[in-house]
C-alpha atoms as one frame of an Amber mdcrd trajectory, in Angstrom:
protein
 -15.042 -16.164  14.071 -17.696 -18.966  14.261 -20.360 -17.295  12.090 -20.328
 -14.921   9.235 -21.597 -11.339   9.703 -24.846 -10.414   8.125 -25.088  -8.144
   5.223 -26.443  -5.384   7.427 -23.515  -5.739   9.803 -21.099  -5.499   6.909
 -22.722  -2.219   5.776 -22.866  -0.857   9.307 -19.216   0.399   9.207 -17.936
  -2.414  11.584 -16.186  -3.968   8.592 -13.893  -2.728   5.834 -13.116  -3.976
   2.400  -9.439  -4.413   1.371  -9.649  -1.075  -0.609 -10.832   0.802   2.470
  -8.007  -0.842   4.531  -5.490   0.020   1.892  -6.617   3.636   1.846  -6.478
   3.791   5.709  -3.185   2.042   6.226  -1.296   2.966   3.079  -0.688  -0.756
   2.480  -0.926  -1.730  -1.167  -3.791  -4.091  -1.982  -1.124  -6.612  -3.111
   0.538  -6.434   0.319  -2.706  -7.116   1.989  -3.291 -10.124  -0.213   0.303
 -11.304   0.285  -0.110 -11.098   4.125  -3.359 -13.171   3.808  -1.660 -15.726
   1.825   1.238 -15.883   4.227  -1.174 -15.986   7.258   0.290 -12.786   8.686
  -1.118  -9.301   9.272  -4.683  -8.263   9.904  -7.344 -10.815  10.809 -10.013
 -11.156   8.088 -13.027 -13.165   6.983 -13.700 -14.540   3.543 -17.270 -14.928
   2.438 -18.416 -17.797   0.310 -18.707 -15.220  -2.582 -14.782 -14.730  -2.203
 -15.140 -11.251  -0.826 -12.565 -10.373   1.926 -13.604  -8.156   4.909 -11.576
  -6.785   7.685 -12.889  -5.755  11.132 -12.707  -2.037  11.583 -11.559  -2.358
  15.239  -8.541  -4.451  14.120  -7.436  -1.866  11.511  -7.842   0.928  14.114
  -5.781  -1.091  16.561  -3.093  -1.453  13.940  -3.118   2.250  13.221  -2.966
   2.919  16.974   0.030   0.668  17.336  -1.594  -2.140  19.283  -1.329  -4.788
  16.614   1.854  -5.721  14.707   1.183  -6.529  11.160
């Protein structure tokens, strides 16, 4: 992604925090962190503050079987 989402976009529901992704996918938070470190799994963005966000559409695609993680 060439630009970061705005705070309004992040709060709009289009993006999910690691905790929300963990709850939806039943992946442990550490598994999500390990996948990020290894460069595998769901695409994500990291804000300058260090916060991680996942696009809801990517999580839904994973849950629908369209994305291998």
